[in-house]
Amino acid sequence: MSSRRTETGTGVPTGADTGSDTVGIAGEAGVLRRVLAQLAPSEAAVVGPGDDSAVLRVRGDLVVTSDTMIEGPDFRRAWHRGFDLGWKLAATNLSDVAAMGARPTGLTVSLAVPRDTPVALLEEIARGLTAACAALAPGCGVVGGDLGTAPVITAAVTAIGELDGTPPVLRSEARAGDQVAYAGDLGLAGLGLTLLFSDGVDADGVAHARGIARHLATHPRLLAAQLAPTPPIALGRIAAQAGATAMMDVSDSLSLDADRLARASSRDPEAAETSSTKRSQAVTIDLDSAGLLHAFGEQHGESVPLEAMLAGGEDHGLLAAFPADTTLPAGFHRIGSVVPAVARSAALTLDGDPTEPRGWDPFTVRLPGLGEV
Amino acid sequence: MSSRRTETGTGVPTGADTGSDTVGIAGEAGVLRRVLAQLAPSEAAVVGPGDDSAVLRVRGDLVVTSDTMIEGPDFRRAWHRGFDLGWKLAATNLSDVAAMGARPTGLTVSLAVPRDTPVALLEEIARGLTAACAALAPGCGVVGGDLGTAPVITAAVTAIGELDGTPPVLRSEARAGDQVAYAGDLGLAGLGLTLLFSDGVDADGVAHARGIARHLATHPRLLAAQLAPTPPIALGRIAAQAGATAMMDVSDSLSLDADRLARASSRDPEAAETSSTKRSQAVTIDLDSAGLLHAFGEQHGESVPLEAMLAGGEDHGLLAAFPADTTLPAGFHRIGSVVPAVARSAALTLDGDPTEPRGWDPFTVRLPGLGEV
């Protein structure tokens, strides 16, 4: 990594450690020193931040995943406190590790920000990263990264995890007859985003915090689900140990991601490129509206409509298939089943009827206030 | 990773595979299909792109490093072809793996681009990534990543490598008496950047390609060193096996990075936070101008002044310390020695005299045409 530690006296301005400094004043070494002070170590790190690369102790096969959050398309500073942003950065990457049945061990974080960004904001992001690791994946921590400049805040995270001896749980191994289950919040983050866009932007689409103050009082869980989600990271290992046949985290929407899981698990060569064992049968995931409403119709005191469950994204819960006779681990709720494909083009049905996947495509969805982004 | 593969017919527009498509037209699935087609697999990948995370086979301790390149501060589209950008993204991360004495095995790549970006540009980037891996680190490949939108092209890469049984070569273990050596281009990339800024920007600092056409004819190696560097990746393992005591890649400048290596190897507790064994003695790196000029005064037919060697960045060569009696591996050239510290504040000397480190600080250097970035 290039987050090298330089010291005062090297000719690189380092600035004073005052809360009002910008990164342009503090310089790379000064920023880095303050950010590193907010991090807790990874238990797997043999060499942590400060050298060209980190070194991690690994016992078996390794899981690795990357995700980026960019100011504008992925978050707005008016809504997202630095702490929440750091938390969400960690949570969304940890969930991709969990979705393989793995245990997260380390994160690398690349932060690029405008020069006038307060160093204190970067410290808050680091605190959020640290807190999310402590809460969701104890023992995991930031092992490295880099710092740079960008026109908007740009955060790229890579998460690494260990399988601890079990094979990875792919999205491509669901079998007809399996039960389909989900763990975590479902639809809350999407409802939170709707609240933010309905009252948190002005006529030009510019985000502001004042319009959402009353929602913070009345629907705190919806906003928290969007701004700082708490995916069930530990359930990834538990699902793998319980024999999950396929699993993925739901980031774009339940309908989109269930459709993807069914297609990945089907024998159609176009749809099954990621499958290691080509199935002799295409499968459909049939979601059960009664099961969804029973398990997720009310969450944290919020009433959640079926459509919000199907089309809302960013909850980062775990969608998994288990053999029919498996007792679901605590935290998972049955929401449907894997069935032989009802038609080549219908990988997803709801109560037996084909339903259109709908959710988030970063390149085609247009958000208010983003212009040509 | 969230680079999920969706298929046509899911309700997500995928666009046609024509060269003129933008990512906004092609949609995530369409972009992903075309980008993935340009990648070659990593030999270490048990599960490659397409699931929540990639799975890598690892035999021992793991090396991991991240680096980001952002349009504006780190590259200009007028100068950087997509292929070169992909190449440089790979090369700069591979060099951080090599600098630990490790062998690169896999990359994750997060790309975020404006909606009007041609898909063909992303394909070029992918081809550059693939070509750099093939040339510099055979067997290494892209194992995952994600795609998203951003106001400017934003590319975050994480590289993973294996130590193959040798301990990592830290920057903090140089000892008084060691010889200091360097492998790779030195100063060329900085001279290339000077050419680009002298003739490749208009009065407002906007980059253009027309002013650099003659430099492409007369100084192709200087521009190539800046736009698509070729660091000596394989020499990282070779240096470790030859007994290098400390090593780092030179990305910011030889003077800055040699100063960092000396400080990291010193007992000063502030300067030695990354050292695993606190030395009883602070050390200085004494660079030898005659050695530098002898080995690097002429490179690829270009005459390189001493100051360009000391202050130019981005060559990503390997700076290493070896015991005095070690025969340097082919490719390394002696450029100085590690000596007992001459003064607490002078970690770097040139021909015995204290010299000020100078080079690149991303937060304090201002580049033409970047305004408030």
XYZ file of C-alpha atoms in Angstrom:
746
model
C 0.000 0.000 0.000
C 1.136 3.535 -0.444
C -0.151 4.800 2.904
C 3.399 5.303 4.004
C 4.208 6.898 7.276
C 6.451 9.848 6.965
C 7.574 11.790 9.963
C 7.896 15.441 10.748
C 11.129 16.944 9.590
C 11.157 15.214 6.206
C 10.199 18.353 4.332
C 6.595 17.190 4.020
C 4.247 19.544 5.862
C 2.411 17.588 8.510
C 0.268 20.265 10.118
C -0.871 20.465 13.681
C -3.277 17.998 15.197
C -6.155 20.416 15.486
C -9.689 19.347 14.705
C -10.226 22.070 12.126
C -7.378 21.100 9.806
C -8.083 20.191 6.241
C -6.172 17.393 4.570
C -4.531 19.984 2.320
C -3.071 21.660 5.397
C -2.251 18.510 7.325
C -0.431 16.711 4.486
C -0.299 12.983 3.907
C 1.782 12.111 6.947
C -0.342 14.202 9.291
C -3.590 12.794 7.957
C -2.296 9.270 8.122
C -1.121 9.585 11.696
C -4.515 10.803 12.844
C -6.457 8.226 10.861
C -4.288 5.327 12.006
C -4.871 6.371 15.617
C -8.569 5.551 15.149
C -8.004 1.996 13.969
C -7.891 -1.232 15.933
C -5.627 -4.023 14.706
C -6.725 -7.102 12.819
C -5.968 -10.285 14.736
C -4.771 -11.845 11.485
C -2.261 -9.096 10.694
C 1.392 -10.100 10.905
C 2.319 -6.724 9.419
C -0.288 -3.961 9.653
C -0.451 -0.495 8.118
C 2.847 1.248 7.386
C 4.745 -0.887 4.910
C 4.262 -1.411 1.165
C 1.771 -4.190 1.855
C 0.176 -5.749 4.887
C 0.874 -9.383 5.741
C -1.960 -11.606 6.935
C -1.741 -15.021 8.495
C -3.982 -17.359 6.538
C -4.770 -20.957 7.346
C -6.606 -22.087 4.233
C -8.295 -20.692 1.189
C -8.841 -16.987 1.200
C -11.915 -14.958 0.329
C -11.490 -11.480 -1.163
C -14.020 -8.863 -2.250
C -13.975 -5.158 -3.142
C -16.572 -2.418 -3.092
C -16.421 1.334 -3.581
C -18.556 4.185 -2.241
C -18.443 7.533 -3.989
C -19.969 10.782 -2.809
C -22.975 11.449 -4.999
C -23.995 8.109 -6.437
C -23.454 6.181 -3.204
C -23.815 8.692 -0.386
C -24.349 12.376 0.344
C -22.377 14.228 2.960
C -25.536 16.059 4.079
C -27.044 12.729 5.148
C -24.082 10.568 5.980
C -21.976 11.358 9.008
C -18.381 10.238 8.676
C -18.872 7.575 11.312
C -21.855 6.102 9.447
C -19.955 6.190 6.187
C -17.075 4.242 7.700
C -19.521 1.815 9.255
C -21.341 1.256 5.961
C -18.070 0.809 4.073
C -17.094 -1.975 6.430
C -20.562 -3.537 6.645
C -21.129 -3.798 2.894
C -17.793 -5.492 2.322
C -18.033 -7.750 5.353
C -21.377 -8.993 4.039
C -19.775 -10.116 0.775
C -17.289 -12.153 2.800
C -20.067 -13.578 4.980
C -22.040 -14.518 1.865
C -19.284 -16.985 0.926
C -19.585 -18.643 4.325
C -16.342 -17.020 5.433
C -15.102 -15.143 8.482
C -13.783 -11.628 7.748
C -10.203 -11.055 8.926
C -8.968 -7.818 7.362
C -9.869 -4.732 5.349
C -7.825 -2.460 3.129
C -9.246 1.035 2.723
C -8.346 3.526 0.003
C -9.625 7.016 0.715
C -9.375 9.869 -1.768
C -10.842 13.224 -0.798
C -10.836 16.892 -1.843
C -8.059 18.956 -0.306
C -10.490 21.023 1.750
C -11.846 17.944 3.552
C -11.445 18.234 7.329
C -9.057 15.641 8.709
C -11.656 15.137 11.447
C -14.013 13.649 8.839
C -11.405 11.035 7.929
C -10.942 10.273 11.612
C -14.708 9.760 11.917
C -14.675 7.409 8.935
C -11.867 5.444 10.584
C -13.843 5.269 13.851
C -16.864 3.969 11.949
C -14.769 1.310 10.222
C -13.351 0.234 13.556
C -16.718 0.177 15.301
C -18.364 -1.850 12.543
C -15.588 -4.446 12.653
C -15.869 -4.682 16.438
C -19.654 -5.064 16.300
C -20.108 -7.236 13.217
C -16.823 -9.146 12.799
C -14.744 -9.153 15.988
C -11.044 -9.698 15.275
C -11.256 -8.085 11.848
C -9.583 -4.721 11.331
C -8.047 -2.394 8.797
C -4.676 -3.760 7.670
C -3.743 -1.205 5.028
C -4.847 1.197 2.363
C -3.874 4.458 0.804
C -4.715 8.138 0.790
C -5.094 10.513 -2.113
C -7.057 13.378 -3.565
C -10.260 13.290 -5.615
C -12.971 15.759 -6.637
C -15.432 13.987 -4.299
C -14.982 11.621 -1.369
C -14.075 8.239 -2.797
C -13.695 5.189 -0.582
C -12.652 1.795 -1.898
C -12.586 -1.141 0.483
C -11.308 -4.661 0.008
C -12.281 -7.286 2.563
C -10.459 -10.534 3.150
C -11.787 -13.545 4.981
C -11.080 -17.133 5.851
C -13.166 -20.207 5.217
C -11.849 -22.062 8.267
C -11.925 -25.379 6.441
C -15.396 -25.370 4.925
C -15.816 -25.018 1.164
C -17.043 -21.627 -0.092
C -20.806 -21.304 -0.426
C -21.321 -20.197 -4.023
C -24.428 -18.655 -5.495
C -24.531 -21.335 -8.150
C -25.261 -24.511 -6.217
C -28.932 -24.200 -5.253
C -30.910 -27.345 -6.090
C -34.555 -27.931 -6.867
C -36.213 -28.864 -3.589
C -34.073 -26.567 -1.439
C -35.768 -24.138 0.894
C -34.939 -20.461 0.397
C -34.246 -18.398 3.491
C -33.209 -14.875 4.377
C -31.497 -13.352 7.406
C -31.184 -9.666 8.230
C -33.191 -6.539 7.606
C -35.268 -6.674 4.439
C -36.558 -3.568 2.688
C -35.662 -1.176 5.496
C -32.667 0.392 3.754
C -34.723 1.029 0.625
C -37.485 2.667 2.649
C -34.843 4.784 4.348
C -33.521 5.895 0.966
C -37.043 6.849 -0.096
C -37.394 9.026 2.996
C -34.074 10.707 2.287
C -34.963 11.493 -1.296
C -38.503 12.611 -0.480
C -37.575 15.199 2.148
C -33.794 15.445 2.109
C -33.263 17.110 -1.277
C -34.264 20.538 -2.501
C -35.861 21.301 -5.873
C -32.493 21.041 -7.612
C -31.804 17.681 -6.066
C -29.182 19.008 -3.660
C -29.109 16.971 -0.468
C -29.658 18.642 2.878
C -30.155 17.360 6.399
C -32.933 19.618 7.634
C -35.801 17.861 5.824
C -35.037 14.532 7.398
C -34.936 15.667 11.022
C -38.486 14.529 11.721
C -37.817 11.151 10.082
C -34.868 10.704 12.404
C -37.333 11.065 15.273
C -40.155 8.947 13.839
C -38.333 6.357 11.678
C -34.827 6.104 13.085
C -34.491 2.449 12.110
C -35.274 3.100 8.462
C -32.628 5.794 8.232
C -30.136 3.734 10.211
C -30.699 0.755 7.892
C -29.797 2.946 4.928
C -26.987 4.978 6.484
C -25.282 2.374 8.691
C -26.684 -1.097 7.997
C -26.073 -4.000 10.381
C -25.940 -7.133 8.243
C -25.804 -10.496 10.042
C -22.141 -11.187 9.320
C -21.704 -14.035 11.815
C -24.597 -15.929 10.208
C -22.516 -16.472 7.080
C -20.256 -18.997 8.841
C -23.230 -20.498 10.650
C -25.136 -20.995 7.388
C -22.117 -22.672 5.813
C -21.765 -25.013 8.782
C -25.497 -25.773 8.613
C -25.104 -26.932 5.015
C -26.323 -23.983 2.926
C -26.104 -25.019 -0.732
C -25.984 -21.470 -2.134
C -25.766 -18.021 -0.628
C -25.330 -14.367 -1.565
C -25.779 -11.032 0.089
C -28.720 -8.959 -1.089
C -27.347 -5.597 -2.099
C -29.347 -4.610 -5.182
C -32.757 -6.084 -4.180
C -34.243 -9.419 -3.146
C -35.934 -9.862 -6.521
C -32.806 -9.027 -8.546
C -30.499 -11.091 -6.391
C -32.820 -14.097 -6.061
C -33.137 -14.045 -9.849
C -29.340 -14.013 -10.127
C -28.953 -16.870 -7.672
C -31.476 -18.973 -9.599
C -29.784 -18.233 -12.930
C -26.315 -18.936 -11.540
C -27.608 -22.280 -10.217
C -29.180 -23.267 -13.536
C -27.679 -25.381 -16.255
C -28.226 -22.781 -18.945
C -24.608 -22.297 -20.033
C -25.080 -18.551 -20.424
C -26.592 -18.233 -16.984
C -24.342 -20.685 -15.205
C -20.871 -19.477 -16.068
C -19.946 -19.322 -12.410
C -21.172 -22.796 -11.558
C -18.548 -25.403 -10.855
C -20.942 -28.301 -11.394
C -23.296 -27.822 -14.279
C -26.763 -28.860 -13.131
C -28.890 -31.064 -15.277
C -31.855 -28.823 -14.563
C -32.632 -25.126 -14.637
C -34.144 -23.829 -11.447
C -36.520 -21.094 -10.445
C -36.738 -19.440 -7.060
C -40.352 -19.218 -5.984
C -40.784 -16.589 -3.291
C -43.672 -16.984 -0.888
C -45.435 -13.708 -0.093
C -47.077 -15.124 3.029
C -43.705 -16.256 4.341
C -42.137 -12.881 3.556
C -44.952 -10.948 5.221
C -44.953 -13.263 8.221
C -41.232 -12.923 8.859
C -40.548 -9.402 7.605
C -43.908 -7.568 7.541
C -42.943 -5.852 10.739
C -39.298 -5.128 11.565
C -38.092 -3.017 14.480
C -41.586 -1.589 14.853
C -41.769 -0.551 11.212
C -44.410 -1.920 8.881
C -42.741 -3.080 5.666
C -44.777 -3.599 2.481
C -44.064 -6.622 0.292
C -42.913 -4.424 -2.579
C -40.272 -2.797 -0.368
C -38.932 -6.271 0.452
C -38.761 -7.244 -3.213
C -37.376 -4.064 -4.763
C -35.434 -2.326 -1.973
C -31.674 -2.701 -1.960
C -28.724 -2.153 0.381
C -29.892 -4.199 3.370
C -27.002 -6.609 2.769
C -28.798 -9.493 4.437
C -28.053 -13.093 3.497
C -30.146 -14.961 0.935
C -29.447 -18.682 1.164
C -30.686 -22.036 -0.041
C -30.728 -24.984 2.374
C -31.665 -28.611 1.804
C -35.373 -29.193 2.458
C -34.774 -31.183 5.637
C -32.340 -28.739 7.223
C -33.452 -26.924 10.342
C -32.758 -23.286 9.516
C -30.195 -21.630 11.783
C -31.645 -19.031 14.147
C -31.908 -15.720 12.323
C -32.860 -17.268 8.980
C -36.505 -17.236 7.895
C -38.028 -19.328 5.173
C -39.227 -17.119 2.314
C -39.635 -19.586 -0.554
C -38.223 -22.596 -2.302
C -36.106 -23.667 -5.247
C -38.207 -25.422 -7.877
C -37.554 -26.872 -11.325
C -37.581 -23.982 -13.794
C -41.124 -23.134 -14.832
C -39.917 -21.535 -18.043
C -36.496 -20.729 -19.404
C -37.016 -17.027 -18.975
C -38.541 -17.083 -15.494
C -35.847 -17.597 -12.883
C -38.038 -15.877 -10.320
C -41.665 -16.391 -9.374
C -43.809 -15.015 -6.564
C -46.425 -17.439 -5.269
C -45.908 -19.434 -8.464
C -46.349 -16.568 -10.915
C -43.461 -15.059 -12.911
C -42.421 -11.685 -11.486
C -40.069 -9.108 -12.875
C -36.853 -8.504 -10.927
C -36.489 -4.837 -10.084
C -33.926 -2.887 -8.123
C -30.659 -1.098 -8.505
C -28.456 -0.820 -11.587
C -25.723 1.759 -10.941
C -25.336 2.644 -14.608
C -28.983 3.063 -15.555
C -30.729 4.358 -12.414
C -30.708 8.158 -12.288
C -30.681 9.876 -8.941
C -31.864 13.430 -8.254
C -29.126 16.024 -8.124
C -26.440 14.001 -9.843
C -26.670 15.485 -13.334
C -24.362 13.682 -15.682
C -22.733 11.453 -13.096
C -17.567 -8.231 -4.636
C -20.624 -6.688 -6.171
C -19.606 -7.290 -9.765
C -22.493 -9.650 -10.130
C -23.313 -11.166 -13.433
C -26.865 -10.573 -14.465
C -28.192 -11.897 -17.703
C -30.357 -10.450 -20.423
C -34.039 -10.753 -19.767
C -33.862 -9.776 -16.093
C -35.300 -6.336 -16.691
C -31.871 -4.757 -16.520
C -30.985 -3.116 -19.821
C -27.829 -4.711 -21.150
C -27.384 -2.931 -24.461
C -25.795 -4.274 -27.587
C -22.124 -5.178 -27.798
C -21.189 -2.305 -30.059
C -18.006 -0.374 -29.618
C -19.752 2.979 -29.306
C -21.922 2.144 -26.305
C -21.607 4.141 -23.145
C -21.856 2.429 -19.790
C -25.144 4.271 -19.210
C -26.575 2.562 -22.269
C -24.971 -0.833 -21.738
C -25.979 -1.220 -18.076
C -24.045 -3.072 -15.403
C -24.523 -6.555 -16.811
C -23.567 -5.513 -20.331
C -20.483 -3.661 -19.161
C -19.433 -6.501 -16.931
C -19.760 -9.108 -19.660
C -17.553 -7.128 -21.986
C -14.962 -6.291 -19.348
C -14.740 -9.863 -18.063
C -14.097 -11.063 -21.612
C -10.821 -9.099 -21.578
C -9.455 -10.738 -18.431
C -7.251 -13.773 -18.044
C -7.691 -15.939 -14.953
C -5.446 -15.941 -11.905
C -3.780 -19.301 -11.361
C -4.542 -18.961 -7.658
C -8.269 -18.402 -8.117
C -10.514 -21.211 -6.904
C -13.518 -18.948 -7.535
C -13.002 -16.014 -9.892
C -15.220 -13.063 -10.790
C -18.985 -13.541 -10.534
C -19.781 -14.399 -6.924
C -19.923 -12.227 -3.800
C -16.205 -12.760 -3.241
C -13.395 -14.486 -5.054
C -11.659 -17.457 -3.427
C -7.887 -17.777 -3.653
C -5.741 -20.756 -2.811
C -3.052 -19.620 -0.390
C -0.165 -21.678 0.923
C 1.242 -19.419 3.602
C 1.117 -15.860 4.791
C -0.588 -13.460 2.498
C 0.458 -10.029 1.302
C -2.212 -7.426 0.510
C -1.977 -3.842 -0.737
C -4.344 -1.251 -2.214
C -3.884 1.770 -4.421
C -6.268 4.092 -6.218
C -5.960 6.139 -9.403
C -8.351 9.001 -9.990
C -8.786 11.019 -13.152
C -7.285 14.441 -12.494
C -4.852 13.972 -9.622
C -3.472 10.668 -10.885
C -4.016 10.639 -14.638
C -5.584 12.615 -17.495
C -7.633 10.981 -20.192
C -5.953 13.157 -22.827
C -2.613 11.522 -22.034
C -3.519 8.100 -20.767
C -4.976 5.544 -23.144
C -7.232 3.023 -21.434
C -4.711 0.261 -22.029
C -1.924 2.244 -20.358
C -4.188 3.120 -17.449
C -4.995 -0.541 -16.855
C -1.322 -1.406 -17.174
C -0.281 1.262 -14.678
C -3.002 0.244 -12.232
C -1.656 -3.284 -12.217
C 2.022 -2.296 -12.216
C 1.804 0.113 -9.269
C 0.033 -2.445 -7.091
C 2.199 -5.376 -8.179
C 5.260 -3.359 -7.162
C 3.945 -3.005 -3.601
C 3.601 -6.789 -3.433
C 7.080 -7.270 -4.903
C 8.506 -4.829 -2.358
C 7.567 -7.268 0.425
C 9.497 -10.035 -1.329
C 6.246 -11.643 -2.424
C 4.835 -13.093 -5.632
C 1.605 -11.434 -6.840
C -1.277 -13.859 -7.319
C -4.457 -11.831 -7.745
C -5.971 -8.385 -8.175
C -9.378 -6.964 -7.353
C -10.363 -3.939 -9.391
C -13.100 -1.449 -8.539
C -13.964 0.850 -11.427
C -16.348 3.775 -11.119
C -16.939 5.941 -14.167
C -19.278 8.629 -15.515
C -22.334 7.289 -17.304
C -21.166 8.636 -20.658
C -17.935 6.624 -20.549
C -17.590 4.332 -23.568
C -17.657 0.678 -22.613
C -14.734 0.287 -25.008
C -12.584 2.335 -22.621
C -13.325 -0.116 -19.804
C -12.437 -2.973 -22.119
C -9.120 -1.274 -22.869
C -8.440 -0.865 -19.160
C -9.138 -4.564 -18.677
C -6.793 -5.443 -21.543
C -4.073 -3.317 -19.959
C -4.539 -5.015 -16.589
C -4.320 -8.406 -18.246
C -1.260 -7.527 -20.309
C 0.616 -6.096 -17.324
C -0.048 -9.224 -15.276
C 1.123 -11.424 -18.135
C 4.294 -9.376 -18.636
C 5.233 -8.522 -15.060
C 3.669 -11.251 -12.901
C 2.733 -14.325 -14.927
C -0.007 -16.354 -13.232
C -1.529 -13.307 -11.564
C -4.908 -12.059 -12.778
C -8.009 -10.139 -11.842
C -10.112 -12.203 -9.444
C -12.910 -9.745 -8.689
C -14.013 -6.190 -8.271
C -17.001 -3.990 -8.745
C -18.461 -1.409 -11.077
C -20.154 1.862 -10.276
C -20.588 5.469 -11.268
C -18.480 8.482 -10.331
C -17.992 12.041 -11.569
C -14.536 11.081 -12.893
C -12.877 7.765 -13.686
C -11.940 6.166 -10.386
C -10.007 2.928 -10.235
C -9.139 1.177 -6.980
C -6.980 -1.919 -7.090
C -6.050 -4.369 -4.374
C -3.208 -6.792 -5.041
C -2.638 -10.025 -3.180
C 0.533 -12.038 -3.137
C 2.251 -14.997 -1.546
C 5.525 -15.138 0.317
C 6.233 -18.755 -0.675
C 7.817 -19.512 2.664
C 10.205 -16.591 3.100
C 9.523 -13.936 5.720
C 8.249 -10.582 4.430
C 10.968 -8.021 3.687
C 9.946 -4.971 5.717
C 11.169 -1.451 5.278
C 12.220 -1.341 8.890
C 15.063 -3.837 9.105
C 17.974 -2.107 7.366
C 21.187 -2.239 9.450
C 24.206 -0.015 9.581
C 26.764 -1.513 7.232
C 24.232 -2.716 4.664
C 24.670 -1.744 1.057
C 21.770 0.146 -0.525
C 20.687 -0.909 -4.005
C 18.040 -0.042 -6.537
C 16.456 -1.961 -9.420
C 14.261 -0.547 -12.156
C 13.899 2.760 -13.958
C 14.918 5.747 -11.866
C 13.759 9.269 -12.601
C 12.273 8.456 -16.000
C 8.628 8.637 -14.912
C 9.182 12.015 -13.286
C 10.865 13.354 -16.429
C 7.927 12.024 -18.430
C 5.513 13.889 -16.174
C 7.488 17.078 -16.662
C 7.188 16.700 -20.430
C 3.450 16.133 -20.145
C 2.916 19.202 -18.010
C 5.234 21.402 -20.089
C 3.563 20.790 -23.448
C 0.438 18.773 -22.735
C -1.685 21.391 -20.970
C -3.163 24.627 -22.257
C -3.078 27.970 -20.430
C -5.960 26.895 -18.195
C -4.206 23.678 -17.251
C -6.505 21.492 -19.352
C -4.677 18.415 -20.612
C -4.480 17.716 -24.326
C -2.591 15.200 -26.415
C -1.446 17.376 -29.309
C 1.439 19.100 -27.499
C 3.100 15.845 -26.595
C 3.171 14.288 -30.066
C 6.769 15.293 -30.687
C 7.831 13.960 -27.286
C 6.283 10.641 -28.195
C 8.635 10.579 -31.177
C 11.752 11.853 -29.425
C 11.349 10.627 -25.821
C 9.055 7.620 -26.002
C 10.697 5.924 -23.019
C 10.141 8.900 -20.741
C 6.442 9.021 -21.570
C 6.116 5.248 -21.347
C 7.791 5.262 -17.916
C 5.145 7.725 -16.699
C 2.101 6.325 -18.494
C 2.748 2.567 -18.307
C 5.719 1.822 -16.040
C 7.425 -1.570 -16.050
C 8.680 -2.156 -12.512
C 10.903 -5.186 -11.922
C 8.267 -7.272 -10.146
C 10.110 -10.596 -10.310
C 13.134 -9.051 -8.583
C 11.129 -8.722 -5.362
C 11.198 -12.488 -4.758
C 14.794 -12.684 -5.937
C 15.877 -9.944 -3.521
C 14.128 -11.721 -0.639
C 15.854 -14.978 -1.501
C 19.197 -13.149 -1.757
C 18.775 -11.911 1.811
C 17.575 -8.314 1.443
C 17.212 -6.875 4.956
C 14.757 -4.116 3.983
C 12.910 -3.169 0.829
C 10.251 -0.805 -0.487
C 9.029 0.359 -3.835
C 9.884 3.923 -4.769
C 6.641 5.628 -5.676
C 6.993 9.153 -4.291
C 10.726 9.699 -4.941
C 14.050 8.063 -4.116
C 14.913 10.780 -1.597
C 11.530 10.628 0.176
C 11.374 6.864 0.207
C 15.007 6.321 1.209
C 14.406 8.751 4.072
C 11.334 6.729 5.086
C 13.239 3.471 4.947
C 16.015 4.871 7.133
C 13.535 6.274 9.667
C 11.510 3.053 9.744
C 14.759 1.152 10.407
C 15.841 3.441 13.226
C 15.303 3.017 16.907
C 13.601 6.377 17.328
C 10.249 5.159 18.678
C 8.331 7.749 16.662
C 10.094 6.798 13.481
C 10.139 3.060 14.050
C 6.507 2.268 14.740
C 6.513 -0.322 11.980
C 9.657 -2.065 13.105
C 9.275 -5.490 14.643
C 12.721 -5.409 16.244
C 13.677 -2.079 17.727
C 17.245 -1.356 16.700
C 19.684 -0.086 19.222
C 20.918 2.460 16.720
C 19.390 5.040 14.428
C 20.527 4.762 10.839
C 21.021 7.104 7.926
C 20.967 6.157 4.285
C 23.895 7.728 2.528
C 23.311 7.890 -1.210
C 26.329 7.926 -3.482
C 26.000 10.331 -6.404
C 28.766 8.637 -8.366
C 27.047 5.270 -7.980
C 23.719 6.749 -9.016
C 25.159 8.475 -12.057
C 27.155 5.407 -13.044
C 24.179 3.073 -12.926
C 21.335 5.397 -13.879
C 22.892 8.411 -15.624
C 21.838 6.955 -18.934
C 18.732 4.760 -19.180
C 17.206 3.543 -22.447
C 19.206 6.137 -24.342
C 17.950 8.992 -22.156
C 20.300 11.112 -20.114
C 18.966 11.374 -16.556
C 20.186 14.140 -14.209
C 20.894 13.305 -10.582
C 18.094 15.577 -9.377
C 15.552 13.652 -11.479
C 16.701 10.442 -9.792
C 16.348 11.954 -6.331
C 13.062 13.861 -6.700
C 11.118 12.074 -9.447
C 8.374 9.677 -8.424
C 6.276 6.905 -9.930
C 9.026 4.677 -11.297
C 8.021 1.984 -8.797
C 11.449 0.406 -8.789
C 12.753 -1.493 -5.779
C 14.923 0.161 -3.142
C 16.572 -2.471 -0.975
C 19.232 -2.942 1.654
C 21.484 -6.002 1.512
C 24.227 -7.175 3.870
C 27.622 -5.751 2.890
C 28.989 -9.084 1.733
C 25.990 -10.056 -0.425
C 26.489 -10.210 -4.169
C 23.678 -8.077 -5.505
C 21.185 -9.963 -7.684
C 21.324 -9.046 -11.365
C 19.206 -5.948 -11.956
C 20.139 -4.298 -8.643
C 22.744 -1.535 -8.616
C 24.567 -0.235 -5.599
C 23.619 3.384 -4.923
C 24.728 3.917 -1.339
C 24.999 2.424 2.102
C 23.319 2.336 5.483
C 25.417 4.112 8.099
C 24.991 4.944 11.784
C 22.812 8.045 12.005
C 24.861 11.197 11.549
C 22.278 13.304 13.366
C 18.848 12.609 14.705
C 17.213 14.734 12.034
C 19.199 13.508 9.052
C 17.948 10.112 7.920
C 19.227 10.847 4.446
C 22.575 12.081 3.208
C 24.081 12.446 -0.241
C 27.819 11.833 -0.399
C 27.855 12.280 3.352
C 26.020 15.602 3.485
C 22.438 15.956 4.793
C 19.987 16.425 1.926
C 16.333 17.348 2.005
C 13.895 14.680 0.836
C 11.640 16.043 -1.894
C 8.931 14.518 -4.007
C 5.258 13.855 -4.049
C 2.680 14.561 -1.336
C -0.809 14.043 -2.755
C -2.434 16.472 -0.346
C -0.031 19.371 -0.657
C 1.257 19.281 -4.248
C -0.937 21.352 -6.581
C -1.183 20.305 -10.193
C -2.159 22.593 -13.085
C -5.780 22.405 -14.121
C -7.110 20.717 -11.019
C -8.577 23.736 -9.239
C -9.834 22.773 -5.850
C -9.239 19.045 -6.166
